Amino acid sequence: MGKDEIIYVAGHRGLVGSAIIKNLTNKGYQNLITRTHSELDLTDAVAVAEFFASEKPAYVILAAAKVGGIIANNTYRGEFIYENLMIQNNVIHQSHIHKVKKLLFLGSTCIYPKNCPQPMKEEYLLMDVLEYTNEPYAIAKIAGIKLCESYNLQYGTNFISVMPTNLYGPNDNFDLEKSHVLPALIRKIHLGKALEENDWNTIKKDLNNLPIEGHSGDNSQDSILKILNKYGITKSNNEVFVEIWGSGKPMREFLWSEDMADACVFIMENRDFKDTYQSKTEIRNTHINIGTGLDISIAELANLIKKTIGYKGAFKFNSQKPDGTLKKLTDVSKLNNLGWKHQVSLKEGIKKQYDWYLEP
Ligand SMILES: NC(=O)C1=CN([C@@H]2O[C@H](COP(=O)(O)OP(=O)(O)OC[C@H]3O[C@@H](n4cnc5c(N)ncnc54)[C@H](OP(=O)(O)O)[C@@H]3O)[C@@H](O)[C@H]2O)C=CC1
Ligand SMILES: C[C@H]1O[C@H](OP(=O)(O)OP(=O)(O)OC[C@H]2O[C@@H](n3cnc4c(=O)[nH]c(N)nc43)[C@H](O)[C@@H]2O)[C@@H](O)[C@@H](O)C1=O
């Protein structure tokens, strides 16, 4: 990529998009173009066609999507499949029409079967049934991989699909219903610690800074306690409990978003579609897993965050909430062989994430 060529980063305010902008800017790329959701709704085919016709990007990184944690995926099933299919169809198709030199499509490791052999290799795609809670999102992401692959094979485009593991970092979503586990636990444990210390100012500051559903702005202690209880942060007989959804047994792999961005830029700068497969016949499974190759149970994750934040209270596991996939560890040998490896350990990342949460 030339330093002054036009690079369109879709989803530039999100967790991954913002890290990609930072990485590209640090490397001296000067011609980045962006649009917020309200400036350009990527589900609108006409608006996306007009945007590509007028801006003519040379490179595209597609980090815009409808994204959320396990409950959001399971609740807004229609939105997750429709919006993701529309966004990716519009952006990938217009990239083909306007002869974009290279496009990076971001999928997710939830494309792999629920009971996938571990660690999950790229070729295990479509071997078995998907996890129910995120099936609509996963089907959209699989369609995105196949769209890129099919356009490459039919039209000679250079569209690469990457499948990141669970991500976290600056600009993450800390909503307690719709977010992913790591930011949710950071916020819940931060509030739990403030509750055990009767630090009402910290609790009020948190609720006021980041609006939380059910908080009307009434900052009386009774009202605040009701909100905290709603999200599973409770106090009885002077002991504080923070709720963890599910059994705590599922294993998850976490990658720092700035490492993810670095992997994306590395691939954009150094690799092409032809580097993603070896077989010359029946070319498939050309997507690339992005992760660390290391996982941890949700209970262990909660304890790591507890230690970082200095919370002394207890956890309560809520079996009414879904566990989802029990294990989804990526095999990252393809990525490593292409020349990239992660840098930030989970322990270090949690500390960085908590520092960012306290002072964005
Ligand atoms: N977070 C994670 O753990 C994982 C994420 N991924 C994938 O990585 C990619 C980035 O995810 P992440 O950064 O976490 O997501 P975020 O929710 O943080 O950001 C998504 C971005 O997409 C934009 N967006 C959403 N809908 C539209 C739309 N209709 N039109 C225009 N823009 C839209 C939002 O714009 P605005 O800010 O203007 O509202 C936002 O900037 C996604 O493809 C996701 O599936 C994959 C695996 C794990
Ligand atoms: C990135 C990935 O993200 C989603 O899949 P997921 O990995 O299951 O995501 P999650 O982060 O929400 O949960 C991980 C585990 O953690 C448990 N858990 C405990 N306590 C909380 C909690 O407070 N919040 C949340 N969200 N989870 C919690 C939770 O019950 C589950 O067992 C899909 O969108 C999928 O499509 C996808 O791509």
JSON list of N, CA and C in Angstrom, two decimals, residues 160-223:
[
{"chain": "A", "resi": 160, "resn": "ILE", "atom": "N", "xyz": [-9.19, -10.69, 1.15]},
{"chain": "A", "resi": 160, "resn": "ILE", "atom": "CA", "xyz": [-8.70, -11.66, 2.16]},
{"chain": "A", "resi": 160, "resn": "ILE", "atom": "C", "xyz": [-9.62, -11.62, 3.38]},
{"chain": "A", "resi": 161, "resn": "SER", "atom": "N", "xyz": [-9.95, -12.80, 3.89]},
{"chain": "A", "resi": 161, "resn": "SER", "atom": "CA", "xyz": [-10.81, -12.89, 5.08]},
{"chain": "A", "resi": 161, "resn": "SER", "atom": "C", "xyz": [-9.99, -13.32, 6.29]},
{"chain": "A", "resi": 162, "resn": "VAL", "atom": "N", "xyz": [-10.16, -12.59, 7.39]},
{"chain": "A", "resi": 162, "resn": "VAL", "atom": "CA", "xyz": [-9.49, -13.00, 8.63]},
{"chain": "A", "resi": 162, "resn": "VAL", "atom": "C", "xyz": [-10.53, -13.30, 9.70]},
{"chain": "A", "resi": 163, "resn": "MET", "atom": "N", "xyz": [-10.25, -14.30, 10.53]},
{"chain": "A", "resi": 163, "resn": "MET", "atom": "CA", "xyz": [-11.21, -14.73, 11.56]},
{"chain": "A", "resi": 163, "resn": "MET", "atom": "C", "xyz": [-10.62, -14.51, 12.94]},
{"chain": "A", "resi": 164, "resn": "PRO", "atom": "N", "xyz": [-10.89, -13.35, 13.55]},
{"chain": "A", "resi": 164, "resn": "PRO", "atom": "CA", "xyz": [-10.32, -13.10, 14.88]},
{"chain": "A", "resi": 164, "resn": "PRO", "atom": "C", "xyz": [-11.04, -13.86, 15.98]},
{"chain": "A", "resi": 165, "resn": "THR", "atom": "N", "xyz": [-10.26, -14.20, 16.99]},
{"chain": "A", "resi": 165, "resn": "THR", "atom": "CA", "xyz": [-10.82, -14.73, 18.22]},
{"chain": "A", "resi": 165, "resn": "THR", "atom": "C", "xyz": [-11.49, -13.57, 19.00]},
{"chain": "A", "resi": 166, "resn": "ASN", "atom": "N", "xyz": [-11.93, -13.79, 20.26]},
{"chain": "A", "resi": 166, "resn": "ASN", "atom": "CA", "xyz": [-12.55, -12.72, 21.05]},
{"chain": "A", "resi": 166, "resn": "ASN", "atom": "C", "xyz": [-11.53, -11.60, 21.28]},
{"chain": "A", "resi": 167, "resn": "LEU", "atom": "N", "xyz": [-11.98, -10.37, 21.05]},
{"chain": "A", "resi": 167, "resn": "LEU", "atom": "CA", "xyz": [-11.08, -9.21, 21.10]},
{"chain": "A", "resi": 167, "resn": "LEU", "atom": "C", "xyz": [-11.45, -8.29, 22.26]},
{"chain": "A", "resi": 168, "resn": "TYR", "atom": "N", "xyz": [-10.50, -7.46, 22.69]},
{"chain": "A", "resi": 168, "resn": "TYR", "atom": "CA", "xyz": [-10.78, -6.47, 23.73]},
{"chain": "A", "resi": 168, "resn": "TYR", "atom": "C", "xyz": [-9.76, -5.37, 23.61]},
{"chain": "A", "resi": 169, "resn": "GLY", "atom": "N", "xyz": [-10.10, -4.17, 24.10]},
{"chain": "A", "resi": 169, "resn": "GLY", "atom": "CA", "xyz": [-9.14, -3.06, 24.03]},
{"chain": "A", "resi": 169, "resn": "GLY", "atom": "C", "xyz": [-9.86, -1.73, 24.11]},
{"chain": "A", "resi": 170, "resn": "PRO", "atom": "N", "xyz": [-9.13, -0.63, 23.82]},
{"chain": "A", "resi": 170, "resn": "PRO", "atom": "CA", "xyz": [-9.72, 0.71, 23.86]},
{"chain": "A", "resi": 170, "resn": "PRO", "atom": "C", "xyz": [-10.93, 0.80, 22.93]},
{"chain": "A", "resi": 171, "resn": "ASN", "atom": "N", "xyz": [-11.91, 1.58, 23.33]},
{"chain": "A", "resi": 171, "resn": "ASN", "atom": "CA", "xyz": [-13.16, 1.76, 22.57]},
{"chain": "A", "resi": 171, "resn": "ASN", "atom": "C", "xyz": [-14.04, 0.52, 22.53]},
{"chain": "A", "resi": 172, "resn": "ASP", "atom": "N", "xyz": [-13.84, -0.36, 23.49]},
{"chain": "A", "resi": 172, "resn": "ASP", "atom": "CA", "xyz": [-14.69, -1.55, 23.60]},
{"chain": "A", "resi": 172, "resn": "ASP", "atom": "C", "xyz": [-16.08, -1.12, 24.07]},
{"chain": "A", "resi": 173, "resn": "ASN", "atom": "N", "xyz": [-17.03, -2.04, 23.97]},
{"chain": "A", "resi": 173, "resn": "ASN", "atom": "CA", "xyz": [-18.40, -1.79, 24.42]},
{"chain": "A", "resi": 173, "resn": "ASN", "atom": "C", "xyz": [-18.54, -2.32, 25.86]},
{"chain": "A", "resi": 174, "resn": "PHE", "atom": "N", "xyz": [-18.86, -1.42, 26.80]},
{"chain": "A", "resi": 174, "resn": "PHE", "atom": "CA", "xyz": [-18.97, -1.80, 28.22]},
{"chain": "A", "resi": 174, "resn": "PHE", "atom": "C", "xyz": [-20.42, -1.90, 28.68]},
{"chain": "A", "resi": 175, "resn": "ASP", "atom": "N", "xyz": [-21.35, -1.96, 27.74]},
{"chain": "A", "resi": 175, "resn": "ASP", "atom": "CA", "xyz": [-22.76, -2.13, 28.10]},
{"chain": "A", "resi": 175, "resn": "ASP", "atom": "C", "xyz": [-22.91, -3.49, 28.80]},
{"chain": "A", "resi": 176, "resn": "LEU", "atom": "N", "xyz": [-23.66, -3.53, 29.89]},
{"chain": "A", "resi": 176, "resn": "LEU", "atom": "CA", "xyz": [-23.66, -4.78, 30.67]},
{"chain": "A", "resi": 176, "resn": "LEU", "atom": "C", "xyz": [-24.57, -5.87, 30.12]},
{"chain": "A", "resi": 177, "resn": "GLU", "atom": "N", "xyz": [-25.38, -5.55, 29.12]},
{"chain": "A", "resi": 177, "resn": "GLU", "atom": "CA", "xyz": [-26.20, -6.60, 28.52]},
{"chain": "A", "resi": 177, "resn": "GLU", "atom": "C", "xyz": [-25.66, -7.05, 27.18]},
{"chain": "A", "resi": 178, "resn": "LYS", "atom": "N", "xyz": [-25.21, -6.07, 26.39]},
{"chain": "A", "resi": 178, "resn": "LYS", "atom": "CA", "xyz": [-24.88, -6.38, 24.99]},
{"chain": "A", "resi": 178, "resn": "LYS", "atom": "C", "xyz": [-23.40, -6.63, 24.73]},
{"chain": "A", "resi": 179, "resn": "SER", "atom": "N", "xyz": [-22.55, -6.36, 25.72]},
{"chain": "A", "resi": 179, "resn": "SER", "atom": "CA", "xyz": [-21.11, -6.44, 25.45]},
{"chain": "A", "resi": 179, "resn": "SER", "atom": "C", "xyz": [-20.60, -7.87, 25.54]},
{"chain": "A", "resi": 180, "resn": "HIS", "atom": "N", "xyz": [-19.32, -8.01, 25.25]},
{"chain": "A", "resi": 180, "resn": "HIS", "atom": "CA", "xyz": [-18.62, -9.28, 25.41]},
{"chain": "A", "resi": 180, "resn": "HIS", "atom": "C", "xyz": [-18.15, -9.44, 26.86]},
{"chain": "A", "resi": 181, "resn": "VAL", "atom": "N", "xyz": [-17.69, -10.63, 27.17]},
{"chain": "A", "resi": 181, "resn": "VAL", "atom": "CA", "xyz": [-17.41, -10.95, 28.57]},
{"chain": "A", "resi": 181, "resn": "VAL", "atom": "C", "xyz": [-16.32, -10.08, 29.20]},
{"chain": "A", "resi": 182, "resn": "LEU", "atom": "N", "xyz": [-15.22, -9.83, 28.49]},
{"chain": "A", "resi": 182, "resn": "LEU", "atom": "CA", "xyz": [-14.10, -9.17, 29.16]},
{"chain": "A", "resi": 182, "resn": "LEU", "atom": "C", "xyz": [-14.43, -7.73, 29.59]},
{"chain": "A", "resi": 183, "resn": "PRO", "atom": "N", "xyz": [-14.95, -6.88, 28.68]},
{"chain": "A", "resi": 183, "resn": "PRO", "atom": "CA", "xyz": [-15.33, -5.54, 29.15]},
{"chain": "A", "resi": 183, "resn": "PRO", "atom": "C", "xyz": [-16.45, -5.58, 30.19]},
{"chain": "A", "resi": 184, "resn": "ALA", "atom": "N", "xyz": [-17.40, -6.54, 30.05]},
{"chain": "A", "resi": 184, "resn": "ALA", "atom": "CA", "xyz": [-18.49, -6.63, 31.02]},
{"chain": "A", "resi": 184, "resn": "ALA", "atom": "C", "xyz": [-17.95, -6.94, 32.41]},
{"chain": "A", "resi": 185, "resn": "LEU", "atom": "N", "xyz": [-17.00, -7.89, 32.48]},
{"chain": "A", "resi": 185, "resn": "LEU", "atom": "CA", "xyz": [-16.47, -8.26, 33.81]},
{"chain": "A", "resi": 185, "resn": "LEU", "atom": "C", "xyz": [-15.61, -7.14, 34.39]},
{"chain": "A", "resi": 186, "resn": "ILE", "atom": "N", "xyz": [-14.90, -6.42, 33.53]},
{"chain": "A", "resi": 186, "resn": "ILE", "atom": "CA", "xyz": [-14.11, -5.28, 34.06]},
{"chain": "A", "resi": 186, "resn": "ILE", "atom": "C", "xyz": [-15.07, -4.29, 34.72]},
{"chain": "A", "resi": 187, "resn": "ARG", "atom": "N", "xyz": [-16.16, -3.97, 34.03]},
{"chain": "A", "resi": 187, "resn": "ARG", "atom": "CA", "xyz": [-17.07, -2.96, 34.59]},
{"chain": "A", "resi": 187, "resn": "ARG", "atom": "C", "xyz": [-17.78, -3.49, 35.84]},
{"chain": "A", "resi": 188, "resn": "LYS", "atom": "N", "xyz": [-18.24, -4.74, 35.78]},
{"chain": "A", "resi": 188, "resn": "LYS", "atom": "CA", "xyz": [-18.98, -5.27, 36.94]},
{"chain": "A", "resi": 188, "resn": "LYS", "atom": "C", "xyz": [-18.08, -5.39, 38.17]},
{"chain": "A", "resi": 189, "resn": "ILE", "atom": "N", "xyz": [-16.84, -5.83, 37.94]},
{"chain": "A", "resi": 189, "resn": "ILE", "atom": "CA", "xyz": [-15.93, -6.02, 39.08]},
{"chain": "A", "resi": 189, "resn": "ILE", "atom": "C", "xyz": [-15.48, -4.65, 39.62]},
{"chain": "A", "resi": 190, "resn": "HIS", "atom": "N", "xyz": [-15.32, -3.69, 38.72]},
{"chain": "A", "resi": 190, "resn": "HIS", "atom": "CA", "xyz": [-14.99, -2.30, 39.15]},
{"chain": "A", "resi": 190, "resn": "HIS", "atom": "C", "xyz": [-16.13, -1.77, 40.04]},
{"chain": "A", "resi": 191, "resn": "LEU", "atom": "N", "xyz": [-17.37, -2.00, 39.62]},
{"chain": "A", "resi": 191, "resn": "LEU", "atom": "CA", "xyz": [-18.52, -1.53, 40.42]},
{"chain": "A", "resi": 191, "resn": "LEU", "atom": "C", "xyz": [-18.62, -2.32, 41.72]},
{"chain": "A", "resi": 192, "resn": "GLY", "atom": "N", "xyz": [-18.33, -3.63, 41.65]},
{"chain": "A", "resi": 192, "resn": "GLY", "atom": "CA", "xyz": [-18.37, -4.48, 42.85]},
{"chain": "A", "resi": 192, "resn": "GLY", "atom": "C", "xyz": [-17.37, -3.99, 43.89]},
{"chain": "A", "resi": 193, "resn": "LYS", "atom": "N", "xyz": [-16.18, -3.61, 43.41]},
{"chain": "A", "resi": 193, "resn": "LYS", "atom": "CA", "xyz": [-15.15, -3.13, 44.34]},
{"chain": "A", "resi": 193, "resn": "LYS", "atom": "C", "xyz": [-15.62, -1.81, 45.00]},
{"chain": "A", "resi": 194, "resn": "ALA", "atom": "N", "xyz": [-16.20, -0.93, 44.17]},
{"chain": "A", "resi": 194, "resn": "ALA", "atom": "CA", "xyz": [-16.67, 0.35, 44.72]},
{"chain": "A", "resi": 194, "resn": "ALA", "atom": "C", "xyz": [-17.77, 0.10, 45.75]},
{"chain": "A", "resi": 195, "resn": "LEU", "atom": "N", "xyz": [-18.63, -0.89, 45.48]},
{"chain": "A", "resi": 195, "resn": "LEU", "atom": "CA", "xyz": [-19.72, -1.20, 46.42]},
{"chain": "A", "resi": 195, "resn": "LEU", "atom": "C", "xyz": [-19.16, -1.73, 47.75]},
{"chain": "A", "resi": 196, "resn": "GLU", "atom": "N", "xyz": [-18.13, -2.60, 47.66]},
{"chain": "A", "resi": 196, "resn": "GLU", "atom": "CA", "xyz": [-17.60, -3.14, 48.92]},
{"chain": "A", "resi": 196, "resn": "GLU", "atom": "C", "xyz": [-16.91, -2.05, 49.74]},
{"chain": "A", "resi": 197, "resn": "GLU", "atom": "N", "xyz": [-16.44, -1.00, 49.05]},
{"chain": "A", "resi": 197, "resn": "GLU", "atom": "CA", "xyz": [-15.78, 0.10, 49.77]},
{"chain": "A", "resi": 197, "resn": "GLU", "atom": "C", "xyz": [-16.75, 1.25, 50.09]},
{"chain": "A", "resi": 198, "resn": "ASN", "atom": "N", "xyz": [-18.02, 1.03, 49.81]},
{"chain": "A", "resi": 198, "resn": "ASN", "atom": "CA", "xyz": [-19.04, 2.10, 49.96]},
{"chain": "A", "resi": 198, "resn": "ASN", "atom": "C", "xyz": [-18.62, 3.38, 49.26]},
{"chain": "A", "resi": 199, "resn": "ASP", "atom": "N", "xyz": [-17.99, 3.22, 48.12]},
{"chain": "A", "resi": 199, "resn": "ASP", "atom": "CA", "xyz": [-17.48, 4.37, 47.37]},
{"chain": "A", "resi": 199, "resn": "ASP", "atom": "C", "xyz": [-18.56, 4.82, 46.37]},
{"chain": "A", "resi": 200, "resn": "TRP", "atom": "N", "xyz": [-19.54, 5.54, 46.89]},
{"chain": "A", "resi": 200, "resn": "TRP", "atom": "CA", "xyz": [-20.71, 5.91, 46.06]},
{"chain": "A", "resi": 200, "resn": "TRP", "atom": "C", "xyz": [-20.32, 6.88, 44.95]},
{"chain": "A", "resi": 201, "resn": "ASN", "atom": "N", "xyz": [-19.30, 7.69, 45.19]},
{"chain": "A", "resi": 201, "resn": "ASN", "atom": "CA", "xyz": [-18.90, 8.64, 44.14]},
{"chain": "A", "resi": 201, "resn": "ASN", "atom": "C", "xyz": [-18.40, 7.92, 42.89]},
{"chain": "A", "resi": 202, "resn": "THR", "atom": "N", "xyz": [-17.59, 6.87, 43.11]},
{"chain": "A", "resi": 202, "resn": "THR", "atom": "CA", "xyz": [-17.09, 6.10, 41.97]},
{"chain": "A", "resi": 202, "resn": "THR", "atom": "C", "xyz": [-18.25, 5.44, 41.23]},
{"chain": "A", "resi": 203, "resn": "ILE", "atom": "N", "xyz": [-19.22, 4.92, 41.97]},
{"chain": "A", "resi": 203, "resn": "ILE", "atom": "CA", "xyz": [-20.36, 4.26, 41.32]},
{"chain": "A", "resi": 203, "resn": "ILE", "atom": "C", "xyz": [-21.16, 5.28, 40.52]},
{"chain": "A", "resi": 204, "resn": "LYS", "atom": "N", "xyz": [-21.41, 6.44, 41.12]},
{"chain": "A", "resi": 204, "resn": "LYS", "atom": "CA", "xyz": [-22.20, 7.47, 40.41]},
{"chain": "A", "resi": 204, "resn": "LYS", "atom": "C", "xyz": [-21.46, 7.93, 39.16]},
{"chain": "A", "resi": 205, "resn": "LYS", "atom": "N", "xyz": [-20.14, 8.12, 39.30]},
{"chain": "A", "resi": 205, "resn": "LYS", "atom": "CA", "xyz": [-19.34, 8.58, 38.15]},
{"chain": "A", "resi": 205, "resn": "LYS", "atom": "C", "xyz": [-19.45, 7.56, 37.01]},
{"chain": "A", "resi": 206, "resn": "ASP", "atom": "N", "xyz": [-19.36, 6.29, 37.37]},
{"chain": "A", "resi": 206, "resn": "ASP", "atom": "CA", "xyz": [-19.43, 5.24, 36.34]},
{"chain": "A", "resi": 206, "resn": "ASP", "atom": "C", "xyz": [-20.79, 5.26, 35.64]},
{"chain": "A", "resi": 207, "resn": "LEU", "atom": "N", "xyz": [-21.86, 5.31, 36.44]},
{"chain": "A", "resi": 207, "resn": "LEU", "atom": "CA", "xyz": [-23.20, 5.25, 35.84]},
{"chain": "A", "resi": 207, "resn": "LEU", "atom": "C", "xyz": [-23.50, 6.50, 35.02]},
{"chain": "A", "resi": 208, "resn": "ASN", "atom": "N", "xyz": [-22.96, 7.63, 35.45]},
{"chain": "A", "resi": 208, "resn": "ASN", "atom": "CA", "xyz": [-23.20, 8.87, 34.69]},
{"chain": "A", "resi": 208, "resn": "ASN", "atom": "C", "xyz": [-22.36, 8.94, 33.41]},
{"chain": "A", "resi": 209, "resn": "ASN", "atom": "N", "xyz": [-21.11, 8.43, 33.50]},
{"chain": "A", "resi": 209, "resn": "ASN", "atom": "CA", "xyz": [-20.22, 8.47, 32.32]},
{"chain": "A", "resi": 209, "resn": "ASN", "atom": "C", "xyz": [-20.72, 7.59, 31.21]},
{"chain": "A", "resi": 210, "resn": "LEU", "atom": "N", "xyz": [-21.15, 6.38, 31.60]},
{"chain": "A", "resi": 210, "resn": "LEU", "atom": "CA", "xyz": [-21.53, 5.37, 30.61]},
{"chain": "A", "resi": 210, "resn": "LEU", "atom": "C", "xyz": [-22.97, 4.98, 30.90]},
{"chain": "A", "resi": 211, "resn": "PRO", "atom": "N", "xyz": [-23.91, 5.58, 30.20]},
{"chain": "A", "resi": 211, "resn": "PRO", "atom": "CA", "xyz": [-25.30, 5.32, 30.51]},
{"chain": "A", "resi": 211, "resn": "PRO", "atom": "C", "xyz": [-25.58, 3.81, 30.54]},
{"chain": "A", "resi": 212, "resn": "ILE", "atom": "N", "xyz": [-26.41, 3.41, 31.45]},
{"chain": "A", "resi": 212, "resn": "ILE", "atom": "CA", "xyz": [-26.71, 1.99, 31.65]},
{"chain": "A", "resi": 212, "resn": "ILE", "atom": "C", "xyz": [-28.23, 1.86, 31.64]},
{"chain": "A", "resi": 213, "resn": "GLU", "atom": "N", "xyz": [-28.74, 0.89, 30.94]},
{"chain": "A", "resi": 213, "resn": "GLU", "atom": "CA", "xyz": [-30.19, 0.77, 30.80]},
{"chain": "A", "resi": 213, "resn": "GLU", "atom": "C", "xyz": [-30.84, 0.61, 32.17]},
{"chain": "A", "resi": 214, "resn": "GLY", "atom": "N", "xyz": [-31.86, 1.38, 32.44]},
{"chain": "A", "resi": 214, "resn": "GLY", "atom": "CA", "xyz": [-32.55, 1.27, 33.73]},
{"chain": "A", "resi": 214, "resn": "GLY", "atom": "C", "xyz": [-32.14, 2.37, 34.69]},
{"chain": "A", "resi": 215, "resn": "HIS", "atom": "N", "xyz": [-31.05, 3.12, 34.35]},
{"chain": "A", "resi": 215, "resn": "HIS", "atom": "CA", "xyz": [-30.61, 4.20, 35.24]},
{"chain": "A", "resi": 215, "resn": "HIS", "atom": "C", "xyz": [-31.19, 5.52, 34.74]},
{"chain": "A", "resi": 216, "resn": "SER", "atom": "N", "xyz": [-32.14, 6.05, 35.53]},
{"chain": "A", "resi": 216, "resn": "SER", "atom": "CA", "xyz": [-32.87, 7.22, 35.07]},
{"chain": "A", "resi": 216, "resn": "SER", "atom": "C", "xyz": [-32.12, 8.51, 35.37]},
{"chain": "A", "resi": 217, "resn": "GLY", "atom": "N", "xyz": [-31.01, 8.39, 36.10]},
{"chain": "A", "resi": 217, "resn": "GLY", "atom": "CA", "xyz": [-30.30, 9.60, 36.52]},
{"chain": "A", "resi": 217, "resn": "GLY", "atom": "C", "xyz": [-30.55, 9.87, 38.00]},
{"chain": "A", "resi": 218, "resn": "ASP", "atom": "N", "xyz": [-31.48, 9.10, 38.59]},
{"chain": "A", "resi": 218, "resn": "ASP", "atom": "CA", "xyz": [-31.74, 9.21, 40.03]},
{"chain": "A", "resi": 218, "resn": "ASP", "atom": "C", "xyz": [-30.55, 8.60, 40.76]},
{"chain": "A", "resi": 219, "resn": "ASN", "atom": "N", "xyz": [-29.76, 9.46, 41.45]},
{"chain": "A", "resi": 219, "resn": "ASN", "atom": "CA", "xyz": [-28.54, 8.98, 42.08]},
{"chain": "A", "resi": 219, "resn": "ASN", "atom": "C", "xyz": [-28.69, 8.68, 43.57]},
{"chain": "A", "resi": 220, "resn": "SER", "atom": "N", "xyz": [-29.94, 8.43, 44.03]},
{"chain": "A", "resi": 220, "resn": "SER", "atom": "CA", "xyz": [-30.10, 8.04, 45.43]},
{"chain": "A", "resi": 220, "resn": "SER", "atom": "C", "xyz": [-29.51, 6.63, 45.59]},
{"chain": "A", "resi": 221, "resn": "GLN", "atom": "N", "xyz": [-29.05, 6.32, 46.81]},
{"chain": "A", "resi": 221, "resn": "GLN", "atom": "CA", "xyz": [-28.41, 5.01, 47.02]},
{"chain": "A", "resi": 221, "resn": "GLN", "atom": "C", "xyz": [-29.37, 3.87, 46.71]},
{"chain": "A", "resi": 222, "resn": "ASP", "atom": "N", "xyz": [-30.67, 4.05, 47.05]},
{"chain": "A", "resi": 222, "resn": "ASP", "atom": "CA", "xyz": [-31.67, 2.99, 46.78]},
{"chain": "A", "resi": 222, "resn": "ASP", "atom": "C", "xyz": [-31.76, 2.71, 45.30]},
{"chain": "A", "resi": 223, "resn": "SER", "atom": "N", "xyz": [-31.84, 3.80, 44.53]},
{"chain": "A", "resi": 223, "resn": "SER", "atom": "CA", "xyz": [-31.99, 3.66, 43.09]},
{"chain": "A", "resi": 223, "resn": "SER", "atom": "C", "xyz": [-30.73, 3.01, 42.49]}
]
